[in-house]
Short mmCIF file of C-alpha atoms in Angstrom, two decimals:
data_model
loop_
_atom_site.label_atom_id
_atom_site.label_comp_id
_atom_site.label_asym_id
_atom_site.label_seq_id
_atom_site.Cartn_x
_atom_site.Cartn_y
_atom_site.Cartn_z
CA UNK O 1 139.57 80.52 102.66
CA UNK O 2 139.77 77.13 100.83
CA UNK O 3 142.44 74.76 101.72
CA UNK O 4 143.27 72.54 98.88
CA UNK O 5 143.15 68.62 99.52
CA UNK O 6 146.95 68.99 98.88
CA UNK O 7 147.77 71.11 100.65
CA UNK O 8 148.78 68.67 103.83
CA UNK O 9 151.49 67.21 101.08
CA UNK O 10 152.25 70.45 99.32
CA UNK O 11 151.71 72.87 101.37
CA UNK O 12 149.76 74.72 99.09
CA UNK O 13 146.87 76.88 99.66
CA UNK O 14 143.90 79.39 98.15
CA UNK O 15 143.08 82.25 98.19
CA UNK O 16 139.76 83.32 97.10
CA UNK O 17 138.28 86.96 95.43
CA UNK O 18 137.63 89.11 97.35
CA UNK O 19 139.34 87.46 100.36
CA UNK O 20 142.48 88.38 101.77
CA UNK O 21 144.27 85.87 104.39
CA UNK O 22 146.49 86.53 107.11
CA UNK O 23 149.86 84.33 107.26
CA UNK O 24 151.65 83.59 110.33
CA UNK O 25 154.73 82.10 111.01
CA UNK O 26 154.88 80.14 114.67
CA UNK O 27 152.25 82.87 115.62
CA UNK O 28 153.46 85.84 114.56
CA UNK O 29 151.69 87.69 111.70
CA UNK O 30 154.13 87.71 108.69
CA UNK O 31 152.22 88.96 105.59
CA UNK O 32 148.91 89.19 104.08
CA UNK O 33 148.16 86.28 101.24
CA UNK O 34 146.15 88.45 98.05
CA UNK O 35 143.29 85.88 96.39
CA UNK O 36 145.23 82.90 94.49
CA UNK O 37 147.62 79.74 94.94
CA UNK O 38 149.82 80.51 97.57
CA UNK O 39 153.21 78.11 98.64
CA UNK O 40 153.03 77.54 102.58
CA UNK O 41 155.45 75.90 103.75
CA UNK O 42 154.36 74.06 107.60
CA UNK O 43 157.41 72.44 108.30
CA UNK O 44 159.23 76.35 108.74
CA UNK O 45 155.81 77.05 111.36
CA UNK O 46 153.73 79.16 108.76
CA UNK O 47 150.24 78.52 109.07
CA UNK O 48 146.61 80.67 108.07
CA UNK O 49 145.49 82.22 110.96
CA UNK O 50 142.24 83.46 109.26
CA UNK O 51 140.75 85.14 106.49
CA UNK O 52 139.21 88.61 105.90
CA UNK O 53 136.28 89.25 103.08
CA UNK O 54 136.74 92.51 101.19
CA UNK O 55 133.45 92.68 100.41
CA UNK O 56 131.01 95.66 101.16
CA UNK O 57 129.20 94.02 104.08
CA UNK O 58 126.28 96.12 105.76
CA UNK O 59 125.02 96.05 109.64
CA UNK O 60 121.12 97.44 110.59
CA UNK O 61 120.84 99.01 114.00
CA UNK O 62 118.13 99.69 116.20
CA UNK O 63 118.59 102.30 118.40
CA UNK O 64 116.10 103.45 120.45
CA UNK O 65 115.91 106.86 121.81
CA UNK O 66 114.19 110.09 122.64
CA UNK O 67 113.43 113.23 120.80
CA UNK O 68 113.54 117.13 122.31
CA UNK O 69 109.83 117.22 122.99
CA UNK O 70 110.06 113.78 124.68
CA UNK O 71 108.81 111.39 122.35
CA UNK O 72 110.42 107.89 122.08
CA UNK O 73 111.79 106.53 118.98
CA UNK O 74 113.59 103.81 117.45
CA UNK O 75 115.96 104.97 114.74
CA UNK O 76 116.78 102.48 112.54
CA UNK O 77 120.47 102.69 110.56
CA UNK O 78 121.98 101.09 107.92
CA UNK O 79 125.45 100.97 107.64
CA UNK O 80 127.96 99.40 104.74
CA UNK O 81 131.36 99.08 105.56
CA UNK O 82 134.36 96.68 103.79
CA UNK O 83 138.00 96.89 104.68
CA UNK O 84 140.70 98.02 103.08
CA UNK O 85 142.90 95.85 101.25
CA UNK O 86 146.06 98.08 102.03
CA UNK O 87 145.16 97.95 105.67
CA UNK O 88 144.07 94.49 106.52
CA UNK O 89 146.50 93.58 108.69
CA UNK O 90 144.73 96.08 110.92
CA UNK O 91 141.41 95.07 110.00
CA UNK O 92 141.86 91.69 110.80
CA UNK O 93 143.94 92.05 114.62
CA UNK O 94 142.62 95.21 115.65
CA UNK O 95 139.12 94.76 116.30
CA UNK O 96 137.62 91.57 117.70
CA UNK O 97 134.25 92.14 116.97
CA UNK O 98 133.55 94.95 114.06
CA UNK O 99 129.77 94.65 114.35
CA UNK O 100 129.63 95.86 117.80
CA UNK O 101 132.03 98.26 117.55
CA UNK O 102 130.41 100.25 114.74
CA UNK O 103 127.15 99.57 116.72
CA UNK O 104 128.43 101.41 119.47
CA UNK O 105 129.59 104.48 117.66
CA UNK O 106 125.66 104.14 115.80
CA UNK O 107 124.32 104.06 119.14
CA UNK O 108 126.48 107.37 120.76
CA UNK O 109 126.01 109.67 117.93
CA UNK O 110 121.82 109.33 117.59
CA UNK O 111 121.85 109.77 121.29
CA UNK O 112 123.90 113.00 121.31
CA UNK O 113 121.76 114.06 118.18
CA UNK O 114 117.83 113.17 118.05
CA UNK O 115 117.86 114.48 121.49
CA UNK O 116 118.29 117.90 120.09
CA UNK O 117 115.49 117.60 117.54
CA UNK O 118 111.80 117.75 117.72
CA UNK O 119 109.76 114.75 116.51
CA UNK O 120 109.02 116.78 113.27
CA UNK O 121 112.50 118.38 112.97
CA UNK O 122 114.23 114.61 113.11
CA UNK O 123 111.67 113.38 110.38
CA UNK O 124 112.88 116.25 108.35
CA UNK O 125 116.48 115.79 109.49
CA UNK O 126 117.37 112.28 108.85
CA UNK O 127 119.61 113.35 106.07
CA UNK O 128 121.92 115.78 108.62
CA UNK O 129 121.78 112.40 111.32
CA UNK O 130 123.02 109.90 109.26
CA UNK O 131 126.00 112.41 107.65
CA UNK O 132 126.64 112.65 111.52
CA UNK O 133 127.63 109.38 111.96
CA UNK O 134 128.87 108.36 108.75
CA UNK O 135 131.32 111.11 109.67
CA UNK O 136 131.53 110.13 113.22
CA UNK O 137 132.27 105.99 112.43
CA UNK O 138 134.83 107.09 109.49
CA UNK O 139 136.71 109.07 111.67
CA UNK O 140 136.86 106.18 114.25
CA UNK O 141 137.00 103.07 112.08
CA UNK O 142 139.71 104.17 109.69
CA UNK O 143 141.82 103.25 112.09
CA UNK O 144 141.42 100.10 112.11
CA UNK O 145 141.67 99.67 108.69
CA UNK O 146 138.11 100.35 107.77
CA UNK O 147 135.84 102.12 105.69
CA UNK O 148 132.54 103.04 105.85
CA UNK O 149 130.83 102.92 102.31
CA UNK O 150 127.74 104.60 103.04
CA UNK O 151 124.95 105.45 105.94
CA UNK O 152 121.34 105.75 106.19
CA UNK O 153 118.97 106.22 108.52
CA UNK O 154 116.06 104.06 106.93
CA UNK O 155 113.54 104.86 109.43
CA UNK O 156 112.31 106.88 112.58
CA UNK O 157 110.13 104.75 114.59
CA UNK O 158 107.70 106.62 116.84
CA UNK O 159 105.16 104.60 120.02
CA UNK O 160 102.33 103.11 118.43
CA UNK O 161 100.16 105.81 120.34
CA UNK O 162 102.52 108.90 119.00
CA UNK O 163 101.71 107.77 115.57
CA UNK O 164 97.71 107.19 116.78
CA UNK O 165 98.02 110.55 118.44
CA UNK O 166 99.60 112.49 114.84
CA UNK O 167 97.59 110.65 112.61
CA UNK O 168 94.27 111.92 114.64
CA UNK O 169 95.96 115.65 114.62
CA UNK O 170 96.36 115.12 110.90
CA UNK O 171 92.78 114.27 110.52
CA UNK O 172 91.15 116.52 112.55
CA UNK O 173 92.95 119.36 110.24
CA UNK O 174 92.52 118.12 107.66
CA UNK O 175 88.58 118.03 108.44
CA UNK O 176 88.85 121.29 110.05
CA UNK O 177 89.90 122.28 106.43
CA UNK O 178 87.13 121.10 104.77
CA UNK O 179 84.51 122.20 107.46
CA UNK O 180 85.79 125.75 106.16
CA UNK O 181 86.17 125.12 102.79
CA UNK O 182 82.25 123.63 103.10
CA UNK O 183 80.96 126.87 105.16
CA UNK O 184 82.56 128.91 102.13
CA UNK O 185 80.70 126.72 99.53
CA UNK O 186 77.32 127.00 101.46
CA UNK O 187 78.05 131.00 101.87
CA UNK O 188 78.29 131.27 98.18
CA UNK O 189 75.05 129.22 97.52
CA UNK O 190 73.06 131.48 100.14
CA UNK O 191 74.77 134.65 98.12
CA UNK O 192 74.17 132.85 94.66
CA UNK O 193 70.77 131.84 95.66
CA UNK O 194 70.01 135.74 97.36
CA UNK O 195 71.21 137.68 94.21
CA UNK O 196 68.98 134.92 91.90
CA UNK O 197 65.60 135.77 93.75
CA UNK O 198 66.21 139.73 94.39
CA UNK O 199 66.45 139.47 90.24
CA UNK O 200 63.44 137.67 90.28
CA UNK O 201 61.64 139.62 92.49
CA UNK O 202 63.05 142.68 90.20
CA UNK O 203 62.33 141.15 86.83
CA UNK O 204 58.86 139.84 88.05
CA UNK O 205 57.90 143.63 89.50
CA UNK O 206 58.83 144.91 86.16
CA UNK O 207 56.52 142.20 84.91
CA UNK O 208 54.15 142.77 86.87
CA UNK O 209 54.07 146.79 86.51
CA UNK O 210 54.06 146.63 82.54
CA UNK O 211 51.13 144.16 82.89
CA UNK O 212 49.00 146.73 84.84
CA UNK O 213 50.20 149.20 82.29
CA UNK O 214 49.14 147.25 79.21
CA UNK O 215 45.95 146.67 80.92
CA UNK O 216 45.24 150.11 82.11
CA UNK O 217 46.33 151.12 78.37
CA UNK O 218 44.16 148.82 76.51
CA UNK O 219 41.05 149.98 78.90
CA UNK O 220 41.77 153.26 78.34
CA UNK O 221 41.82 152.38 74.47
CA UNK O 222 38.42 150.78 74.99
CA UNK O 223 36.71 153.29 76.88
CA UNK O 224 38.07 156.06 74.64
CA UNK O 225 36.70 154.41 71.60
CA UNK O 226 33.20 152.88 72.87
CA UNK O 227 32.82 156.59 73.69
CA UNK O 228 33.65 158.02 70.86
CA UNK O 229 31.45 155.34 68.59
CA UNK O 230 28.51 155.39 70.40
CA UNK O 231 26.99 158.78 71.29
CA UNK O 232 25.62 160.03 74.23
CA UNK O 233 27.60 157.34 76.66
CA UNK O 234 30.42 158.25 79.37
CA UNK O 235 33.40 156.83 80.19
CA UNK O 236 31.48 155.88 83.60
CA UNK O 237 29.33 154.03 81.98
CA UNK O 238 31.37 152.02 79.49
CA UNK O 239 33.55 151.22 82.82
CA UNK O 240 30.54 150.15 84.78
CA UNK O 241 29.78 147.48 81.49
CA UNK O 242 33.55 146.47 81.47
CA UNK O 243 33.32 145.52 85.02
CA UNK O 244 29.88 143.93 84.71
CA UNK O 245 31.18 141.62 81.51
CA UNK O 246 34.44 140.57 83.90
CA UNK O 247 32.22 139.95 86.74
CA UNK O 248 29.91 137.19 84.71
CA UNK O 249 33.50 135.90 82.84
CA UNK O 250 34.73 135.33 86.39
CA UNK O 251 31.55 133.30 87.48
CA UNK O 252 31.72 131.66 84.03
CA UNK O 253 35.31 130.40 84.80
CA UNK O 254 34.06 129.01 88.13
CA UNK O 255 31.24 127.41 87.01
CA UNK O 256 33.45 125.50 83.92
CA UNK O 257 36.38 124.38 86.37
CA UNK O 258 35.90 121.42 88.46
CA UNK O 259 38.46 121.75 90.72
CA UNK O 260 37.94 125.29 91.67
CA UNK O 261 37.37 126.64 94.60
CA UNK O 262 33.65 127.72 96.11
CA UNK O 263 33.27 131.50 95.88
CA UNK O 264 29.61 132.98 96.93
CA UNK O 265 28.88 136.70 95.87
CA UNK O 266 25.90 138.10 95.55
CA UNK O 267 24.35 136.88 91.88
CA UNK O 268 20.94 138.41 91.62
CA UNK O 269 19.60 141.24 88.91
CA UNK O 270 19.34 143.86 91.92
CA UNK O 271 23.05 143.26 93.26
CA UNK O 272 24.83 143.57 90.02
CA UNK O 273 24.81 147.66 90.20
CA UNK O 274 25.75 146.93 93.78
CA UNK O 275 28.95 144.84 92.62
CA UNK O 276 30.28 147.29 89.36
CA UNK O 277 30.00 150.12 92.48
CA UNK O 278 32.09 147.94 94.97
CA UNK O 279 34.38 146.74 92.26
CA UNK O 280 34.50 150.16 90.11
CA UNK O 281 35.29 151.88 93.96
CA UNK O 282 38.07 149.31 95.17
CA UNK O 283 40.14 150.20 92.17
CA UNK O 284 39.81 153.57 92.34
CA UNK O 285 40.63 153.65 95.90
#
Protein backbone atom coordinates (compact mmCIF):
# COMPACT_ATOMS: atom_id res chain seq x y z
CA UNK A 1 0.00 0.00 0.00
CA UNK A 2 1.45 3.40 -1.12
CA UNK A 3 0.45 6.46 0.67
CA UNK A 4 0.70 9.43 -1.52
CA UNK A 5 2.86 12.49 -0.21
CA UNK A 6 -0.62 14.19 -0.20
CA UNK A 7 -2.30 12.37 1.27
CA UNK A 8 -1.70 14.11 4.97
CA UNK A 9 -3.44 17.34 3.07
CA UNK A 10 -5.87 15.42 0.93
CA UNK A 11 -6.52 12.63 2.37
CA UNK A 12 -5.96 10.70 -0.53
CA UNK A 13 -4.56 7.34 -0.91
CA UNK A 14 -3.41 4.18 -3.36
CA UNK A 15 -4.18 1.37 -3.99
CA UNK A 16 -1.96 -0.86 -5.84
CA UNK A 17 -2.68 -4.22 -8.39
CA UNK A 18 -3.10 -6.82 -7.05
CA UNK A 19 -3.52 -5.35 -3.54
CA UNK A 20 -6.59 -4.95 -1.76
CA UNK A 21 -6.66 -2.64 1.56
CA UNK A 22 -8.72 -2.79 4.46
CA UNK A 23 -10.46 0.65 5.63
CA UNK A 24 -11.41 1.37 9.06
CA UNK A 25 -13.23 3.95 10.55
CA UNK A 26 -12.12 4.75 14.47
CA UNK A 27 -11.21 0.95 14.41
CA UNK A 28 -13.85 -0.69 13.07
CA UNK A 29 -13.47 -2.39 9.64
CA UNK A 30 -15.76 -0.47 7.18
CA UNK A 31 -14.97 -1.66 3.61
CA UNK A 32 -12.36 -3.09 1.50
CA UNK A 33 -10.40 -0.30 -0.86
CA UNK A 34 -10.00 -2.30 -4.69
CA UNK A 35 -6.34 -1.12 -6.35
CA UNK A 36 -6.59 2.79 -7.29
CA UNK A 37 -6.98 6.49 -5.84
CA UNK A 38 -9.09 6.25 -3.04
CA UNK A 39 -10.68 9.64 -0.95
CA UNK A 40 -9.98 9.05 2.93
CA UNK A 41 -11.13 11.31 4.80
CA UNK A 42 -9.00 11.36 8.65
CA UNK A 43 -10.73 14.02 10.19
CA UNK A 44 -14.27 11.52 10.23
CA UNK A 45 -11.54 8.62 12.01
CA UNK A 46 -11.01 6.49 8.73
CA UNK A 47 -7.68 5.25 8.51
CA UNK A 48 -5.74 1.94 6.49
CA UNK A 49 -5.40 -0.62 8.79
CA UNK A 50 -3.37 -2.82 6.32
CA UNK A 51 -3.14 -4.26 3.07
CA UNK A 52 -3.65 -7.76 1.59
CA UNK A 53 -1.66 -9.01 -1.79
CA UNK A 54 -3.84 -11.06 -4.12
CA UNK A 55 -1.16 -12.60 -5.51
CA UNK A 56 -0.57 -16.46 -5.78
CA UNK A 57 2.01 -16.70 -2.98
CA UNK A 58 3.54 -20.30 -2.28
CA UNK A 59 4.90 -21.82 1.25
CA UNK A 60 7.58 -25.11 1.20
CA UNK A 61 7.24 -27.42 4.17
CA UNK A 62 9.34 -29.85 5.66
CA UNK A 63 7.75 -32.37 7.40
CA UNK A 64 9.43 -35.05 8.72
CA UNK A 65 7.92 -38.34 9.37
CA UNK A 66 7.78 -42.08 9.27
CA UNK A 67 6.69 -44.63 6.78
CA UNK A 68 4.69 -48.22 7.55
CA UNK A 69 7.86 -50.27 7.52
CA UNK A 70 9.54 -47.69 9.82
CA UNK A 71 11.69 -45.72 7.77
CA UNK A 72 12.10 -41.94 8.44
CA UNK A 73 11.43 -39.35 5.94
CA UNK A 74 11.19 -35.81 5.30
CA UNK A 75 8.39 -34.96 2.89
CA UNK A 76 8.83 -31.93 1.38
CA UNK A 77 5.44 -29.82 0.10
CA UNK A 78 4.80 -27.08 -1.89
CA UNK A 79 1.87 -25.23 -1.49
CA UNK A 80 0.35 -21.97 -3.56
CA UNK A 81 -2.34 -20.26 -2.08
CA UNK A 82 -3.78 -16.35 -2.81
CA UNK A 83 -6.95 -14.98 -1.32
CA UNK A 84 -9.94 -14.22 -2.58
CA UNK A 85 -10.83 -10.87 -3.55
CA UNK A 86 -14.62 -11.41 -2.62
CA UNK A 87 -13.56 -12.64 0.75
CA UNK A 88 -10.79 -10.48 2.01
CA UNK A 89 -12.25 -9.08 4.71
CA UNK A 90 -11.88 -12.59 6.08
CA UNK A 91 -8.58 -13.14 4.77
CA UNK A 92 -7.18 -10.29 6.25
CA UNK A 93 -8.89 -10.53 10.25
CA UNK A 94 -9.33 -14.07 10.43
CA UNK A 95 -6.06 -15.55 10.50
CA UNK A 96 -3.05 -13.96 12.15
CA UNK A 97 -0.50 -15.89 10.74
CA UNK A 98 -1.54 -17.86 7.28
CA UNK A 99 1.87 -19.52 6.92
CA UNK A 100 1.59 -21.46 10.02
CA UNK A 101 -1.72 -22.25 9.77
CA UNK A 102 -1.54 -24.00 6.40
CA UNK A 103 1.73 -25.50 7.84
CA UNK A 104 -0.13 -27.11 10.39
CA UNK A 105 -2.82 -28.66 8.30
CA UNK A 106 0.59 -29.82 5.84
CA UNK A 107 1.99 -31.24 8.84
CA UNK A 108 -1.45 -33.38 10.20
CA UNK A 109 -2.42 -34.82 6.96
CA UNK A 110 1.32 -36.49 5.93
CA UNK A 111 1.31 -37.76 9.43
CA UNK A 112 -2.10 -39.47 9.23
CA UNK A 113 -1.03 -40.62 5.63
CA UNK A 114 2.79 -41.75 4.94
CA UNK A 115 2.31 -43.69 8.03
CA UNK A 116 0.09 -46.00 6.14
CA UNK A 117 2.48 -46.47 3.21
CA UNK A 118 5.56 -48.44 2.68
CA UNK A 119 8.78 -46.61 1.69
CA UNK A 120 8.15 -47.86 -1.95
CA UNK A 121 4.33 -47.44 -1.89
CA UNK A 122 4.80 -43.47 -0.75
CA UNK A 123 7.45 -43.00 -3.63
CA UNK A 124 4.81 -44.31 -5.90
CA UNK A 125 2.04 -42.47 -4.05
CA UNK A 126 3.05 -38.93 -3.86
CA UNK A 127 0.40 -38.04 -6.34
CA UNK A 128 -2.66 -39.60 -3.89
CA UNK A 129 -0.63 -37.51 -0.70
CA UNK A 130 -0.54 -34.29 -2.01
CA UNK A 131 -4.48 -34.55 -3.47
CA UNK A 132 -4.90 -35.41 0.33
CA UNK A 133 -4.04 -32.30 1.54
CA UNK A 134 -4.78 -30.04 -1.15
CA UNK A 135 -8.23 -31.38 -0.31
CA UNK A 136 -7.68 -31.35 3.33
CA UNK A 137 -6.23 -27.32 3.46
CA UNK A 138 -9.17 -26.27 0.88
CA UNK A 139 -11.66 -27.56 2.98
CA UNK A 140 -10.14 -25.71 6.02
CA UNK A 141 -8.79 -22.49 4.52
CA UNK A 142 -11.84 -21.50 2.50
CA UNK A 143 -13.01 -20.30 5.37
CA UNK A 144 -11.05 -17.87 5.90
CA UNK A 145 -11.26 -16.53 2.72
CA UNK A 146 -8.62 -18.61 1.06
CA UNK A 147 -7.73 -20.67 -1.69
CA UNK A 148 -5.37 -23.08 -2.31
CA UNK A 149 -4.07 -22.92 -6.02
CA UNK A 150 -2.25 -26.02 -6.18
CA UNK A 151 -0.11 -28.80 -4.05
CA UNK A 152 2.83 -30.87 -4.52
CA UNK A 153 4.77 -32.99 -2.79
CA UNK A 154 8.26 -32.20 -4.46
CA UNK A 155 10.17 -34.72 -2.66
CA UNK A 156 10.39 -37.80 -0.20
CA UNK A 157 13.48 -37.57 1.73
CA UNK A 158 14.74 -40.88 3.11
CA UNK A 159 18.16 -41.21 6.09
CA UNK A 160 21.24 -40.94 4.31
CA UNK A 161 21.83 -44.73 5.27
CA UNK A 162 18.13 -45.84 3.84
CA UNK A 163 19.18 -44.43 0.59
CA UNK A 164 22.98 -46.19 1.13
CA UNK A 165 21.09 -49.27 2.18
CA UNK A 166 18.51 -49.23 -1.36
CA UNK A 167 21.04 -48.11 -3.55
CA UNK A 168 23.35 -51.28 -2.43
CA UNK A 169 19.98 -53.58 -2.82
CA UNK A 170 19.68 -52.02 -6.25
CA UNK A 171 23.16 -52.95 -7.11
CA UNK A 172 23.52 -56.14 -5.86
CA UNK A 173 20.37 -57.06 -8.27
CA UNK A 174 21.21 -55.59 -10.62
CA UNK A 175 24.67 -57.61 -10.58
CA UNK A 176 22.87 -60.62 -9.56
CA UNK A 177 21.22 -60.03 -13.05
CA UNK A 178 24.09 -59.98 -14.95
CA UNK A 179 25.94 -62.84 -13.03
CA UNK A 180 22.94 -64.87 -14.69
CA UNK A 181 22.72 -63.32 -17.76
CA UNK A 182 26.86 -64.05 -17.91
CA UNK A 183 26.43 -67.91 -16.75
CA UNK A 184 23.82 -68.08 -19.75
CA UNK A 185 26.36 -66.49 -22.21
CA UNK A 186 29.23 -68.86 -21.01
CA UNK A 187 26.57 -71.96 -21.21
CA UNK A 188 25.99 -71.14 -24.78
CA UNK A 189 29.77 -70.83 -25.64
CA UNK A 190 30.49 -74.35 -23.88
CA UNK A 191 27.26 -75.67 -26.10
CA UNK A 192 28.47 -73.59 -29.23
CA UNK A 193 31.97 -74.64 -28.69
CA UNK A 194 30.72 -78.70 -27.90
CA UNK A 195 28.49 -78.95 -31.08
CA UNK A 196 31.67 -77.15 -33.21
CA UNK A 197 34.24 -79.97 -32.20
CA UNK A 198 31.72 -83.15 -32.19
CA UNK A 199 31.38 -81.77 -36.11
CA UNK A 200 34.89 -81.74 -36.30
CA UNK A 201 35.56 -84.80 -34.85
CA UNK A 202 32.63 -86.10 -37.35
CA UNK A 203 33.82 -84.33 -40.46
CA UNK A 204 37.54 -85.22 -39.68
CA UNK A 205 36.50 -89.22 -39.15
CA UNK A 206 34.83 -89.01 -42.44
CA UNK A 207 38.13 -87.55 -43.57
CA UNK A 208 39.98 -89.67 -42.22
CA UNK A 209 37.96 -92.98 -43.31
CA UNK A 210 37.79 -91.86 -47.12
CA UNK A 211 41.59 -91.31 -46.86
CA UNK A 212 42.22 -94.97 -45.84
CA UNK A 213 39.76 -95.83 -48.54
CA UNK A 214 41.47 -93.94 -51.35
CA UNK A 215 44.60 -95.43 -50.18
CA UNK A 216 43.52 -98.95 -49.78
CA UNK A 217 41.82 -98.33 -53.38
CA UNK A 218 44.74 -96.99 -55.15
CA UNK A 219 46.96 -100.08 -53.62
CA UNK A 220 44.62 -102.33 -54.63
CA UNK A 221 44.78 -100.60 -58.20
CA UNK A 222 48.54 -101.04 -58.03
CA UNK A 223 48.84 -104.45 -56.97
CA UNK A 224 46.10 -105.55 -59.39
CA UNK A 225 47.93 -104.07 -62.27
CA UNK A 226 51.79 -104.81 -61.41
CA UNK A 227 50.26 -108.31 -61.37
CA UNK A 228 48.63 -108.39 -64.21
CA UNK A 229 51.75 -106.64 -66.32
CA UNK A 230 54.35 -108.56 -65.11
CA UNK A 231 53.96 -112.37 -65.15
CA UNK A 232 54.68 -114.82 -62.79
CA UNK A 233 54.53 -112.20 -59.59
CA UNK A 234 51.83 -112.28 -56.62
CA UNK A 235 50.06 -109.85 -55.02
CA UNK A 236 52.41 -110.84 -51.91
CA UNK A 237 55.10 -109.93 -53.53
CA UNK A 238 54.22 -106.63 -55.20
CA UNK A 239 52.99 -105.73 -51.44
CA UNK A 240 56.24 -106.78 -49.90
CA UNK A 241 58.05 -104.09 -52.73
CA UNK A 242 55.34 -101.42 -51.87
CA UNK A 243 56.26 -101.61 -48.31
CA UNK A 244 60.00 -101.87 -48.95
CA UNK A 245 59.87 -98.51 -51.38
CA UNK A 246 57.78 -96.65 -48.29
CA UNK A 247 60.18 -97.91 -45.84
CA UNK A 248 63.44 -96.21 -47.72
CA UNK A 249 60.91 -92.93 -48.64
CA UNK A 250 60.38 -92.74 -44.87
CA UNK A 251 64.22 -92.85 -44.03
CA UNK A 252 64.69 -90.53 -47.04
CA UNK A 253 62.32 -87.93 -45.40
CA UNK A 254 64.32 -88.21 -42.17
CA UNK A 255 67.49 -87.95 -43.47
CA UNK A 256 66.38 -84.50 -45.70
CA UNK A 257 64.61 -82.76 -42.60
CA UNK A 258 66.68 -81.03 -40.12
CA UNK A 259 64.46 -80.63 -37.54
CA UNK A 260 63.15 -84.09 -37.35
CA UNK A 261 63.14 -86.22 -34.87
CA UNK A 262 65.85 -89.31 -34.29
CA UNK A 263 64.22 -92.60 -35.28
CA UNK A 264 66.65 -95.88 -35.20
CA UNK A 265 65.30 -99.10 -37.03
CA UNK A 266 67.10 -101.63 -38.15
CA UNK A 267 68.82 -100.45 -41.75
CA UNK A 268 70.93 -103.31 -42.90
CA UNK A 269 70.45 -105.66 -46.28
CA UNK A 270 69.52 -108.74 -43.90
CA UNK A 271 66.74 -106.77 -41.82
CA UNK A 272 64.84 -105.35 -44.68
CA UNK A 273 62.76 -108.84 -45.25
CA UNK A 274 62.58 -108.66 -41.49
CA UNK A 275 60.84 -105.07 -41.64
CA UNK A 276 58.23 -105.66 -45.00
CA UNK A 277 57.22 -108.94 -42.55
CA UNK A 278 56.71 -106.72 -39.37
CA UNK A 279 55.20 -103.94 -41.35
CA UNK A 280 53.20 -106.21 -44.03
CA UNK A 281 51.88 -108.23 -40.47
CA UNK A 282 50.91 -105.02 -38.33
CA UNK A 283 48.48 -104.01 -41.01
CA UNK A 284 47.05 -107.04 -41.52
CA UNK A 285 46.54 -107.60 -37.95
Amino acid sequence: LLVSKMGGVCCCVQVDQSTVAMKEQFGKFNEVLEPGCHCLPWCFGFQISGSLSLRVQQIDVRCETKTKDNVFVTVVASIQYRALANKAADAFYKLSNTREQIQAYVFDVIRASVPRLELDAAFEQKNDIAKAVEDELEKAMSAYGYEIVQTLIVDIEPDAQVKRAMNEINAAARLRVAANEKAEAEKILQIKRAEGEAESKYLSGLGIARQRQAIVDGLRDSVLAFSENVPGTSAKDVMDMVLITQYFDTMKEIGSTSKSSAVFIPHGPGAVRDIASQIRDGLLQ
